[in-house]
GROMACS .gro file of C-alpha atoms in nm:
model
  507
    1MET     CA    1  19.340  11.649  12.588
    2ALA     CA    2  19.333  12.005  12.455
    3GLU     CA    3  19.166  12.088  12.123
    4TYR     CA    4  19.239  12.358  11.866
    5THR     CA    5  18.982  12.527  11.647
    6ASP     CA    6  19.024  12.526  11.272
    7HIS     CA    7  18.920  12.808  11.034
    8ASP     CA    8  18.580  12.652  10.983
    9GLY     CA    9  18.505  12.687  11.351
   10GLY     CA   10  18.506  12.312  11.420
   11ALA     CA   11  18.715  12.108  11.656
   12GLY     CA   12  19.042  11.994  11.503
   13ALA     CA   13  19.275  11.711  11.587
   14LYS     CA   14  19.332  11.643  11.954
   15VAL     CA   15  19.679  11.744  12.069
   16PRO     CA   16  19.811  11.565  12.377
   17ALA     CA   17  19.915  11.776  12.670
   18LEU     CA   18  20.279  11.736  12.774
   19SER     CA   19  20.327  11.567  13.109
   20ASP     CA   20  20.560  11.340  13.306
   21SER     CA   21  20.296  11.070  13.360
   22ASP     CA   22  20.303  10.704  13.254
   23ASP     CA   23  20.098  10.793  12.947
   24ASP     CA   24  20.408  10.921  12.764
   25ASP     CA   25  20.457  10.601  12.564
   26GLU     CA   26  20.099  10.614  12.439
   27GLN     CA   27  20.144  10.976  12.342
   28TRP     CA   28  20.464  10.905  12.146
   29GLN     CA   29  20.289  10.616  11.971
   30TRP     CA   30  20.008  10.858  11.883
   31LEU     CA   31  20.259  11.096  11.725
   32GLU     CA   32  20.430  10.816  11.530
   33ASP     CA   33  20.098  10.699  11.388
   34ALA     CA   34  20.017  11.055  11.291
   35ASN     CA   35  20.352  11.087  11.113
   36GLU     CA   36  20.293  10.765  10.917
   37ASN     CA   37  19.950  10.881  10.812
   38ASN     CA   38  20.095  11.212  10.694
   39LEU     CA   39  20.381  11.069  10.482
   40LYS     CA   40  20.494  11.313  10.213
   41VAL     CA   41  20.717  11.237   9.913
   42THR     CA   42  20.871  11.523   9.716
   43CYS     CA   43  20.901  11.480   9.340
   44LEU     CA   44  21.261  11.471   9.213
   45PHE     CA   45  21.181  11.696   8.918
   46CYS     CA   46  20.922  11.949   9.040
   47ASP     CA   47  20.768  12.089   9.362
   48TRP     CA   48  20.478  11.847   9.380
   49ILE     CA   49  20.421  11.668   9.710
   50LEU     CA   50  20.288  11.311   9.681
   51HIS     CA   51  20.131  11.095   9.951
   52ASP     CA   52  20.340  10.777   9.901
   53VAL     CA   53  20.625  10.629   9.699
   54SER     CA   54  20.401  10.448   9.452
   55GLU     CA   55  20.216  10.770   9.370
   56SER     CA   56  20.551  10.946   9.330
   57LEU     CA   57  20.676  10.685   9.082
   58GLN     CA   58  20.358  10.711   8.880
   59HIS     CA   59  20.376  11.092   8.885
   60CYS     CA   60  20.736  11.090   8.750
   61LEU     CA   61  20.644  10.849   8.473
   62ILE     CA   62  20.330  11.035   8.363
   63LEU     CA   63  20.433  11.398   8.393
   64HIS     CA   64  20.811  11.376   8.344
   65GLN     CA   65  20.842  11.059   8.129
   66VAL     CA   66  21.108  10.921   8.367
   67ASP     CA   67  21.081  10.556   8.470
   68LEU     CA   68  21.266  10.547   8.806
   69VAL     CA   69  21.185  10.178   8.848
   70GLU     CA   70  21.348  10.093   8.515
   71LEU     CA   71  21.661  10.284   8.614
   72LYS     CA   72  21.675  10.105   8.948
   73CYS     CA   73  21.575   9.753   8.846
   74SER     CA   74  21.723   9.709   8.497
   75GLY     CA   75  22.062   9.625   8.644
   76GLN     CA   76  22.235   9.863   8.404
   77SER     CA   77  22.523  10.044   8.571
   78LEU     CA   78  22.552  10.415   8.509
   79SER     CA   79  22.929  10.364   8.488
   80GLU     CA   80  22.871  10.175   8.162
   81LEU     CA   81  22.735  10.490   8.007
   82SER     CA   82  23.069  10.664   8.031
   83GLU     CA   83  23.418  10.553   7.936
   84GLY     CA   84  23.593  10.787   8.180
   85SER     CA   85  23.551  10.857   8.550
   86LEU     CA   86  23.210  10.978   8.661
   87PRO     CA   87  23.177  11.327   8.818
   88TRP     CA   88  22.973  11.192   9.116
   89GLU     CA   89  23.224  10.924   9.229
   90SER     CA   90  23.309  11.133   9.537
   91ASP     CA   91  23.161  11.016   9.871
   92VAL     CA   92  23.005  11.359   9.917
   93PHE     CA   93  22.734  11.255   9.673
   94LEU     CA   94  22.632  10.972   9.904
   95ARG     CA   95  22.475  11.229  10.140
   96PRO     CA   96  22.097  11.246  10.071
   97ALA     CA   97  21.959  11.574   9.941
   98LEU     CA   98  21.644  11.527  10.154
   99GLN     CA   99  21.661  11.407  10.511
  100ASP     CA  100  21.470  11.080  10.557
  101ASP     CA  101  21.383  11.066  10.186
  102PRO     CA  102  21.118  10.787  10.152
  103LEU     CA  103  21.253  10.696   9.806
  104LEU     CA  104  21.586  10.598   9.963
  105GLN     CA  105  21.419  10.388  10.232
  106ILE     CA  106  21.254  10.146   9.984
  107GLY     CA  107  21.449   9.832   9.905
  108GLY     CA  108  21.519   9.727   9.546
  109HIS     CA  109  21.277   9.430   9.559
  110CYS     CA  110  20.993   9.645   9.698
  111LEU     CA  111  21.068   9.916   9.449
  112CYS     CA  112  21.048   9.673   9.157
  113GLU     CA  113  20.713   9.544   9.289
  114MET     CA  114  20.584   9.900   9.310
  115GLY     CA  115  20.713   9.954   8.959
  116THR     CA  116  20.462   9.707   8.819
  117LEU     CA  117  20.190   9.950   8.928
  118ALA     CA  118  20.359  10.231   8.743
  119SER     CA  119  20.497  10.034   8.444
  120PRO     CA  120  20.441  10.170   8.093
  121SER     CA  121  20.193   9.897   8.014
  122THR     CA  122  19.994   9.974   8.327
  123VAL     CA  123  20.015  10.344   8.258
  124ARG     CA  124  19.892  10.290   7.906
  125LYS     CA  125  19.586  10.112   8.042
  126CYS     CA  126  19.492  10.339   8.332
  127GLY     CA  127  19.755  10.607   8.347
  128ALA     CA  128  19.584  10.821   8.090
  129ASN     CA  129  19.275  10.859   8.301
  130ASP     CA  130  19.480  10.907   8.620
  131SER     CA  131  19.698  11.165   8.449
  132VAL     CA  132  19.400  11.361   8.331
  133GLY     CA  133  19.245  11.337   8.675
  134MET     CA  134  19.561  11.459   8.847
  135LEU     CA  135  19.594  11.749   8.607
  136GLN     CA  136  19.231  11.841   8.651
  137ARG     CA  137  19.264  11.831   9.030
  138ALA     CA  138  19.578  12.044   9.011
  139GLN     CA  139  19.411  12.299   8.787
  140ALA     CA  140  19.104  12.310   9.011
  141ALA     CA  141  19.322  12.362   9.319
  142GLU     CA  142  19.513  12.640   9.144
  143GLU     CA  143  19.188  12.808   9.043
  144ARG     CA  144  19.054  12.786   9.398
  145ALA     CA  145  19.373  12.937   9.534
  146GLN     CA  146  19.356  13.221   9.280
  147HIS     CA  147  18.991  13.290   9.362
  148SER     CA  148  19.071  13.287   9.734
  149GLU     CA  149  19.351  13.537   9.684
  150GLU     CA  150  19.123  13.763   9.482
  151ALA     CA  151  18.848  13.738   9.746
  152LEU     CA  152  19.100  13.816  10.021
  153ALA     CA  153  19.226  14.120   9.830
  154ARG     CA  154  18.868  14.245   9.788
  155ALA     CA  155  18.796  14.187  10.156
  156MET     CA  156  19.109  14.378  10.260
  157ASP     CA  157  19.013  14.664  10.030
  158ASP     CA  158  18.659  14.672  10.173
  159LEU     CA  159  18.799  14.666  10.527
  160HIS     CA  160  19.022  14.963  10.448
  161LYS     CA  161  18.725  15.154  10.305
  162LEU     CA  162  18.517  15.077  10.615
  163LYS     CA  163  18.800  15.196  10.837
  164LEU     CA  164  18.818  15.526  10.651
  165LEU     CA  165  18.439  15.558  10.668
  166ALA     CA  166  18.438  15.496  11.044
  167GLN     CA  167  18.711  15.754  11.098
  168GLY     CA  168  18.515  16.002  10.892
  169LEU     CA  169  18.197  15.943  11.090
  170VAL     CA  170  18.371  15.982  11.424
  171LEU     CA  171  18.623  16.255  11.352
  172ASN     CA  172  18.489  16.451  11.057
  173ALA     CA  173  18.116  16.458  11.115
  174ASP     CA  174  17.938  16.784  11.049
  175VAL     CA  175  17.892  16.924  11.400
  176GLY     CA  176  17.618  17.150  11.271
  177ARG     CA  177  17.390  16.847  11.250
  178CYS     CA  178  17.442  16.744  11.613
  179THR     CA  179  17.130  16.729  11.828
  180GLY     CA  180  17.106  16.889  12.168
  181THR     CA  181  17.145  16.564  12.361
  182LEU     CA  182  17.406  16.391  12.146
  183GLY     CA  183  17.710  16.312  12.358
  184ALA     CA  184  17.569  16.474  12.675
  185VAL     CA  185  17.720  16.359  13.004
  186THR     CA  186  17.365  16.341  13.137
  187ASP     CA  187  17.326  16.022  12.932
  188LEU     CA  188  17.616  15.846  13.106
  189ARG     CA  189  17.535  15.562  13.344
  190GLU     CA  190  17.681  15.574  13.692
  191ASP     CA  191  17.931  15.297  13.617
  192GLU     CA  192  18.044  15.479  13.302
  193ASP     CA  193  18.107  15.803  13.493
  194GLU     CA  194  18.248  15.653  13.810
  195ALA     CA  195  18.612  15.722  13.724
  196TYR     CA  196  18.541  16.093  13.671
  197PHE     CA  197  18.381  16.145  14.012
  198SER     CA  198  18.632  15.919  14.185
  199SER     CA  199  18.913  16.146  14.065
  200TYR     CA  200  18.756  16.428  14.268
  201SER     CA  201  18.728  16.222  14.585
  202HIS     CA  202  19.096  16.263  14.678
  203TYR     CA  203  19.201  16.577  14.861
  204SER     CA  204  19.499  16.649  14.632
  205ILE     CA  205  19.299  16.777  14.337
  206HIS     CA  206  19.104  17.011  14.565
  207GLU     CA  207  19.424  17.131  14.725
  208GLU     CA  208  19.561  17.216  14.380
  209MET     CA  209  19.249  17.412  14.290
  210LEU     CA  210  19.231  17.597  14.623
  211LYS     CA  211  19.598  17.696  14.594
  212ASP     CA  212  19.531  17.838  14.248
  213LYS     CA  213  19.498  18.199  14.364
  214VAL     CA  214  19.396  18.334  14.025
  215ARG     CA  215  19.101  18.096  14.019
  216THR     CA  216  18.990  18.102  14.381
  217GLU     CA  217  19.042  18.473  14.449
  218SER     CA  218  18.853  18.565  14.131
  219TYR     CA  219  18.546  18.379  14.255
  220ARG     CA  220  18.587  18.528  14.600
  221ASP     CA  221  18.627  18.884  14.467
  222PHE     CA  222  18.327  18.848  14.239
  223MET     CA  223  18.104  18.755  14.534
  224TYR     CA  224  18.254  18.980  14.802
  225LEU     CA  225  18.271  19.287  14.574
  226ASN     CA  226  17.914  19.243  14.449
  227PRO     CA  227  17.707  19.171  14.763
  228GLU     CA  228  17.396  19.323  14.602
  229VAL     CA  229  17.390  19.029  14.361
  230PHE     CA  230  17.373  18.777  14.649
  231LYS     CA  231  17.176  18.955  14.921
  232ASP     CA  232  16.885  18.733  15.033
  233LYS     CA  233  16.920  18.512  14.725
  234VAL     CA  234  16.893  18.135  14.688
  235VAL     CA  235  17.211  17.997  14.537
  236LEU     CA  236  17.287  17.658  14.379
  237ASP     CA  237  17.652  17.546  14.370
  238VAL     CA  238  17.693  17.272  14.105
  239GLY     CA  239  17.992  17.049  14.181
  240CYS     CA  240  18.062  17.213  14.515
  241GLY     CA  241  18.373  17.011  14.604
  242THR     CA  242  18.509  17.132  14.939
  243GLY     CA  243  18.227  17.389  14.957
  244ILE     CA  244  18.449  17.695  14.915
  245LEU     CA  245  18.218  17.870  14.666
  246SER     CA  246  17.912  17.787  14.878
  247MET     CA  247  18.072  17.949  15.181
  248PHE     CA  248  18.179  18.254  14.974
  249ALA     CA  249  17.814  18.294  14.868
  250ALA     CA  250  17.691  18.259  15.226
  251ARG     CA  251  17.935  18.526  15.345
  252ALA     CA  252  17.828  18.749  15.054
  253GLY     CA  253  17.470  18.757  15.187
  254ALA     CA  254  17.282  18.461  15.035
  255LYS     CA  255  16.995  18.337  15.251
  256LEU     CA  256  17.024  17.978  15.130
  257VAL     CA  257  17.301  17.794  14.948
  258ILE     CA  258  17.258  17.438  14.817
  259GLY     CA  259  17.576  17.255  14.721
  260VAL     CA  260  17.559  16.935  14.513
  261ASP     CA  261  17.847  16.695  14.444
  262GLN     CA  262  17.866  16.329  14.352
  263SER     CA  263  18.222  16.265  14.477
  264GLU     CA  264  18.307  16.139  14.823
  265ILE     CA  265  18.473  16.471  14.912
  266ILE     CA  266  18.131  16.608  15.005
  267TYR     CA  267  18.150  16.430  15.342
  268GLN     CA  268  18.455  16.641  15.428
  269SER     CA  269  18.266  16.945  15.295
  270MET     CA  270  17.990  16.886  15.549
  271ASP     CA  271  18.245  16.893  15.829
  272ILE     CA  272  18.400  17.209  15.683
  273VAL     CA  273  18.063  17.386  15.673
  274ARG     CA  274  17.988  17.291  16.033
  275SER     CA  275  18.337  17.398  16.142
  276ASN     CA  276  18.262  17.746  16.006
  277GLN     CA  277  17.912  17.767  16.161
  278LEU     CA  278  17.745  17.797  15.822
  279GLU     CA  279  17.523  17.489  15.839
  280GLY     CA  280  17.221  17.717  15.890
  281ILE     CA  281  17.273  17.865  15.543
  282VAL     CA  282  17.460  17.599  15.346
  283THR     CA  283  17.295  17.265  15.268
  284LEU     CA  284  17.499  16.994  15.098
  285ILE     CA  285  17.354  16.707  14.893
  286LYS     CA  286  17.547  16.408  14.760
  287GLY     CA  287  17.458  16.298  14.409
  288LYS     CA  288  17.455  16.403  14.044
  289ILE     CA  289  17.266  16.723  13.973
  290GLU     CA  290  17.079  16.531  13.704
  291GLU     CA  291  16.951  16.278  13.960
  292VAL     CA  292  16.905  16.453  14.296
  293LYS     CA  293  16.588  16.630  14.408
  294LEU     CA  294  16.646  16.978  14.549
  295PRO     CA  295  16.449  17.095  14.854
  296ILE     CA  296  16.319  17.394  14.650
  297GLU     CA  297  16.183  17.437  14.300
  298LYS     CA  298  16.381  17.740  14.179
  299VAL     CA  299  16.704  17.922  14.259
  300ASP     CA  300  16.814  18.280  14.186
  301ILE     CA  301  17.181  18.212  14.114
  302ILE     CA  302  17.383  17.917  13.992
  303ILE     CA  303  17.755  17.926  14.064
  304SER     CA  304  18.001  17.662  13.953
  305GLU     CA  305  18.366  17.616  13.880
  306TRP     CA  306  18.305  17.385  13.586
  307MET     CA  307  18.593  17.475  13.354
  308GLY     CA  308  18.832  17.207  13.228
  309TYR     CA  309  19.141  17.214  13.009
  310PHE     CA  310  19.071  17.410  12.691
  311LEU     CA  311  18.757  17.523  12.879
  312LEU     CA  312  18.532  17.237  12.762
  313PHE     CA  313  18.728  16.929  12.869
  314GLU     CA  314  18.531  16.712  13.117
  315SER     CA  315  18.203  16.861  12.986
  316MET     CA  316  18.091  16.973  13.330
  317LEU     CA  317  17.920  17.269  13.165
  318ASP     CA  318  17.661  17.015  13.044
  319SER     CA  319  17.552  16.964  13.406
  320VAL     CA  320  17.542  17.339  13.472
  321LEU     CA  321  17.316  17.391  13.170
  322TYR     CA  322  17.094  17.106  13.289
  323ALA     CA  323  17.060  17.278  13.628
  324ARG     CA  324  17.001  17.614  13.458
  325ASP     CA  325  16.717  17.483  13.244
  326LEU     CA  326  16.554  17.301  13.534
  327TYR     CA  327  16.609  17.517  13.840
  328LEU     CA  328  16.701  17.877  13.747
  329ALA     CA  329  16.423  18.125  13.816
  330GLU     CA  330  16.325  18.388  13.561
  331GLY     CA  331  16.563  18.681  13.587
  332GLY     CA  332  16.826  18.466  13.757
  333SER     CA  333  17.183  18.419  13.636
  334VAL     CA  334  17.459  18.164  13.598
  335TYR     CA  335  17.809  18.269  13.711
  336PRO     CA  336  18.056  18.296  13.554
  337ASP     CA  337  17.822  18.429  13.288
  338ARG     CA  338  18.063  18.468  12.998
  339CYS     CA  339  18.376  18.294  12.871
  340THR     CA  340  18.591  18.281  12.558
  341ILE     CA  341  18.835  18.036  12.399
  342SER     CA  342  19.143  18.176  12.223
  343LEU     CA  343  19.427  18.042  12.009
  344ILE     CA  344  19.785  18.164  11.979
  345ALA     CA  345  20.083  18.051  11.769
  346VAL     CA  346  20.389  17.902  11.937
  347GLY     CA  347  20.749  17.888  11.816
  348ASP     CA  348  20.954  17.656  12.035
  349THR     CA  349  21.203  17.465  11.820
  350GLU     CA  350  21.375  17.309  12.119
  351LYS     CA  351  21.054  17.155  12.254
  352HIS     CA  352  20.950  17.038  11.907
  353GLN     CA  353  21.289  16.873  11.866
  354SER     CA  354  21.258  16.690  12.199
  355ARG     CA  355  20.903  16.565  12.143
  356ILE     CA  356  20.851  16.525  11.768
  357ALA     CA  357  21.177  16.538  11.571
  358PHE     CA  358  21.330  16.314  11.839
  359TRP     CA  359  21.167  16.012  11.671
  360ASP     CA  360  21.350  16.069  11.342
  361ASN     CA  361  21.668  15.916  11.483
  362VAL     CA  362  21.667  15.724  11.812
  363TYR     CA  363  22.014  15.584  11.884
  364GLY     CA  364  22.064  15.542  11.512
  365PHE     CA  365  21.722  15.385  11.446
  366LYS     CA  366  21.432  15.535  11.252
  367MET     CA  367  21.116  15.559  11.461
  368GLU     CA  368  20.912  15.812  11.260
  369CYS     CA  369  20.605  15.588  11.292
  370MET     CA  370  20.586  15.687  11.660
  371LYS     CA  371  20.487  16.038  11.555
  372LYS     CA  372  20.145  15.902  11.458
  373ALA     CA  373  20.088  15.826  11.826
  374VAL     CA  374  20.265  16.130  11.974
  375VAL     CA  375  20.134  16.416  11.760
  376PRO     CA  376  19.756  16.354  11.805
  377GLU     CA  377  19.775  16.386  12.185
  378ALA     CA  378  19.718  16.742  12.302
  379VAL     CA  379  19.966  16.848  12.571
  380VAL     CA  380  19.867  17.047  12.880
  381GLU     CA  381  20.162  17.255  13.004
  382VAL     CA  382  20.280  17.604  13.093
  383LEU     CA  383  20.425  17.785  12.794
  384LYS     CA  384  20.711  18.032  12.813
  385ARG     CA  385  20.599  18.382  12.720
  386GLU     CA  386  20.895  18.422  12.484
  387THR     CA  387  20.770  18.130  12.273
  388LEU     CA  388  20.445  18.310  12.181
  389ILE     CA  389  20.480  18.432  11.821
  390SER     CA  390  20.139  18.575  11.735
  391GLU     CA  391  19.857  18.785  11.868
  392PRO     CA  392  19.575  18.578  12.022
  393ALA     CA  393  19.251  18.515  11.834
  394VAL     CA  394  18.916  18.437  11.997
  395ILE     CA  395  18.753  18.138  11.830
  396GLN     CA  396  18.445  18.098  12.049
  397ALA     CA  397  18.246  18.313  12.295
  398ILE     CA  398  17.996  18.147  12.529
  399ASP     CA  399  17.709  18.315  12.714
  400CYS     CA  400  17.636  18.071  12.995
  401ASN     CA  401  17.284  18.209  13.038
  402ALA     CA  402  17.189  18.148  12.676
  403VAL     CA  403  17.412  17.881  12.523
  404SER     CA  404  17.260  17.547  12.424
  405LEU     CA  405  17.422  17.208  12.459
  406SER     CA  406  17.467  17.165  12.083
  407GLU     CA  407  17.662  17.494  12.065
  408LEU     CA  408  17.936  17.344  12.281
  409GLU     CA  409  18.045  17.162  11.966
  410PHE     CA  410  18.151  17.406  11.698
  411ALA     CA  411  18.374  17.491  11.404
  412SER     CA  412  18.543  17.827  11.359
  413ASP     CA  413  18.784  17.994  11.118
  414PHE     CA  414  19.078  18.172  11.279
  415CYS     CA  415  19.352  18.413  11.176
  416LEU     CA  416  19.670  18.451  11.381
  417LYS     CA  417  19.874  18.765  11.315
  418ILE     CA  418  20.240  18.662  11.340
  419THR     CA  419  20.469  18.884  11.549
  420ASP     CA  420  20.806  18.703  11.504
  421SER     CA  421  20.984  18.558  11.201
  422THR     CA  422  21.052  18.197  11.296
  423ASP     CA  423  20.902  17.847  11.270
  424CYS     CA  424  20.555  17.789  11.410
  425THR     CA  425  20.584  17.459  11.597
  426ALA     CA  426  20.245  17.447  11.770
  427ILE     CA  427  19.908  17.614  11.822
  428ALA     CA  428  19.805  17.670  12.184
  429GLY     CA  429  19.460  17.723  12.332
  430TYR     CA  430  19.345  17.889  12.653
  431PHE     CA  431  19.031  18.055  12.793
  432ASP     CA  432  18.916  18.371  12.970
  433ILE     CA  433  18.642  18.388  13.234
  434PHE     CA  434  18.413  18.686  13.305
  435PHE     CA  435  18.176  18.776  13.592
  436ASP     CA  436  17.982  19.061  13.434
  437ARG     CA  437  17.606  19.036  13.455
  438ASP     CA  438  17.447  19.278  13.704
  439CYS     CA  439  17.789  19.334  13.863
  440SER     CA  440  17.896  19.683  13.972
  441ASN     CA  441  18.250  19.545  14.010
  442LYS     CA  442  18.327  19.322  13.717
  443VAL     CA  443  18.583  19.048  13.763
  444MET     CA  444  18.769  18.839  13.504
  445PHE     CA  445  19.071  18.613  13.479
  446SER     CA  446  19.271  18.452  13.200
  447THR     CA  447  19.448  18.120  13.166
  448GLY     CA  448  19.683  18.242  12.892
  449ALA     CA  449  20.063  18.223  12.903
  450HIS     CA  450  20.092  18.603  12.910
  451VAL     CA  451  19.954  18.636  13.267
  452ASP     CA  452  19.995  18.467  13.606
  453GLN     CA  453  19.962  18.094  13.564
  454THR     CA  454  19.670  17.877  13.674
  455HIS     CA  455  19.630  17.504  13.725
  456TRP     CA  456  19.460  17.492  13.382
  457LYS     CA  457  19.791  17.592  13.215
  458GLN     CA  458  19.761  17.597  12.833
  459THR     CA  459  19.657  17.326  12.588
  460VAL     CA  460  19.924  17.276  12.321
  461PHE     CA  461  19.867  17.117  11.980
  462LEU     CA  462  20.207  17.024  11.838
  463LEU     CA  463  20.254  17.034  11.460
  464GLU     CA  464  20.422  16.735  11.299
  465ARG     CA  465  20.613  16.970  11.067
  466PRO     CA  466  20.691  17.330  11.171
  467ILE     CA  467  20.556  17.607  10.949
  468PRO     CA  468  20.796  17.891  10.855
  469VAL     CA  469  20.628  18.227  10.929
  470GLN     CA  470  20.722  18.592  10.890
  471ALA     CA  471  20.636  18.882  11.120
  472GLY     CA  472  20.331  19.067  10.994
  473GLU     CA  473  20.181  18.782  10.797
  474GLU     CA  474  19.863  18.596  10.894
  475LEU     CA  475  19.839  18.227  10.966
  476GLN     CA  476  19.488  18.121  10.874
  477GLY     CA  477  19.310  17.799  10.954
  478ARG     CA  478  18.997  17.633  11.084
  479ILE     CA  479  18.931  17.452  11.410
  480THR     CA  480  18.656  17.202  11.488
  481VAL     CA  481  18.575  17.101  11.846
  482ARG     CA  482  18.355  16.803  11.923
  483LYS     CA  483  18.297  16.554  12.200
  484ASN     CA  484  18.416  16.197  12.184
  485ARG     CA  485  18.094  16.002  12.136
  486LYS     CA  486  18.229  15.710  12.339
  487ASP     CA  487  18.346  15.938  12.621
  488PRO     CA  488  18.158  16.271  12.620
  489ARG     CA  489  18.395  16.415  12.881
  490SER     CA  490  18.686  16.404  12.636
  491LEU     CA  491  18.731  16.608  12.318
  492PHE     CA  492  18.834  16.573  11.955
  493ILE     CA  493  18.992  16.893  11.824
  494THR     CA  494  19.069  16.912  11.451
  495PHE     CA  495  19.286  17.175  11.283
  496ASP     CA  496  19.280  17.254  10.910
  497LEU     CA  497  19.604  17.442  10.854
  498GLN     CA  498  19.775  17.505  10.520
  499ASP     CA  499  19.590  17.225  10.340
  500LYS     CA  500  19.671  16.976  10.615
  501LYS     CA  501  19.427  16.829  10.865
  502GLN     CA  502  19.521  16.690  11.206
  503THR     CA  503  19.287  16.569  11.479
  504TYR     CA  504  19.397  16.584  11.842
  505THR     CA  505  19.249  16.415  12.147
  506LEU     CA  506  19.214  16.569  12.490
  507GLN     CA  507  19.136  16.295  12.740
   0.00000   0.00000   0.00000
């Protein structure tokens, strides 16, 4: 037998499980007994539900002053009350108003016997007290129901307030009060971060990065064109992947290169290093930089390709800063040493129509509610140059040799100077990377839509409603960037634009 749980948390009535066994008859008998015990009689004159016929008769007599027993048992024919034909002589009135009405299933003799319990004389003796009791019980039940409804309304209101409070704490917290370790990926347990490192175990993601010529050739040119920076230096490669940056550093003149990576790809990297006869210079270690022990105490240079979408997605810079603070020797440097994040306005009515306005009418049905799910998701894609409708504006500059962990969460005002008169349908973000420090040949690259494309593309924040703009005017707003506390590798990005606030997720 299966049991259900009632609202008080206790075990309720046992409900028999359906089966084809010989116990069927017992189960049907169980149901019949239950039905008899739960007999309900509806009053003929109001919505009250009574537990048996006798109670129903008494109820009608007390509350409605109608003696059903007298009408049934007096023997007086209703036809005698009228000289003409009666309006209910048709057979259609023989059909019961209630299916299986218990009042119709009681014989005349039984009904008259029941009537003695509900006769006027009996009612006069005990009916008064019963009537008062029934009314009191009804009033008490009504009061309890009203109080329950009021309590439920208060609870729903409190729940709504708590929901708004939680959203405010998560999405609208003052990032200026964040501590240096809040939301750091260094705090993640191995099981919590397993998916991130597993994604870098497959060759495809490394193939995509290696085929990104803007990315890979910029790192190569920085090292090959500035050999004085690397000559006889000890280099640490954080998140070495296939080992391409480690081998660039070795060819540029480093005396020792240590590559660290937690993903399984490092086993292929070891073969790659040996295949290129660089095992005497390049040492590879599997593990998280926060957990491994390096064979030396300090390094002269830290190189890493840590950038994610919108620069800070994946929060790998956290690990680079950890390595910097622990292993970088005085006078050493992190490369790339400088980077910026920029915003630009986008006017692409066709794309906005296909992704946002599309939900206004879907095969003749309104689905605007879907926008609440679609709009908050940032989109990573390559923008067409002709859809850019403003000059770019830098919202954050990062010095990798000086920045602290808390500064990776920030808020910044921005001003976009509009270049075309149209509708602004989105704001896009991208980043620029610089290899400057101590370099005789400086190298930089951009991930914007105005130059050769990279695998980082651009991060697009679609507006629910386009904003009409005119060439020459300025579109002003404020952006806040913070980590998702539950997943520090993902981001919450909030825009305050023309008195409207929208938070986007990048995950």
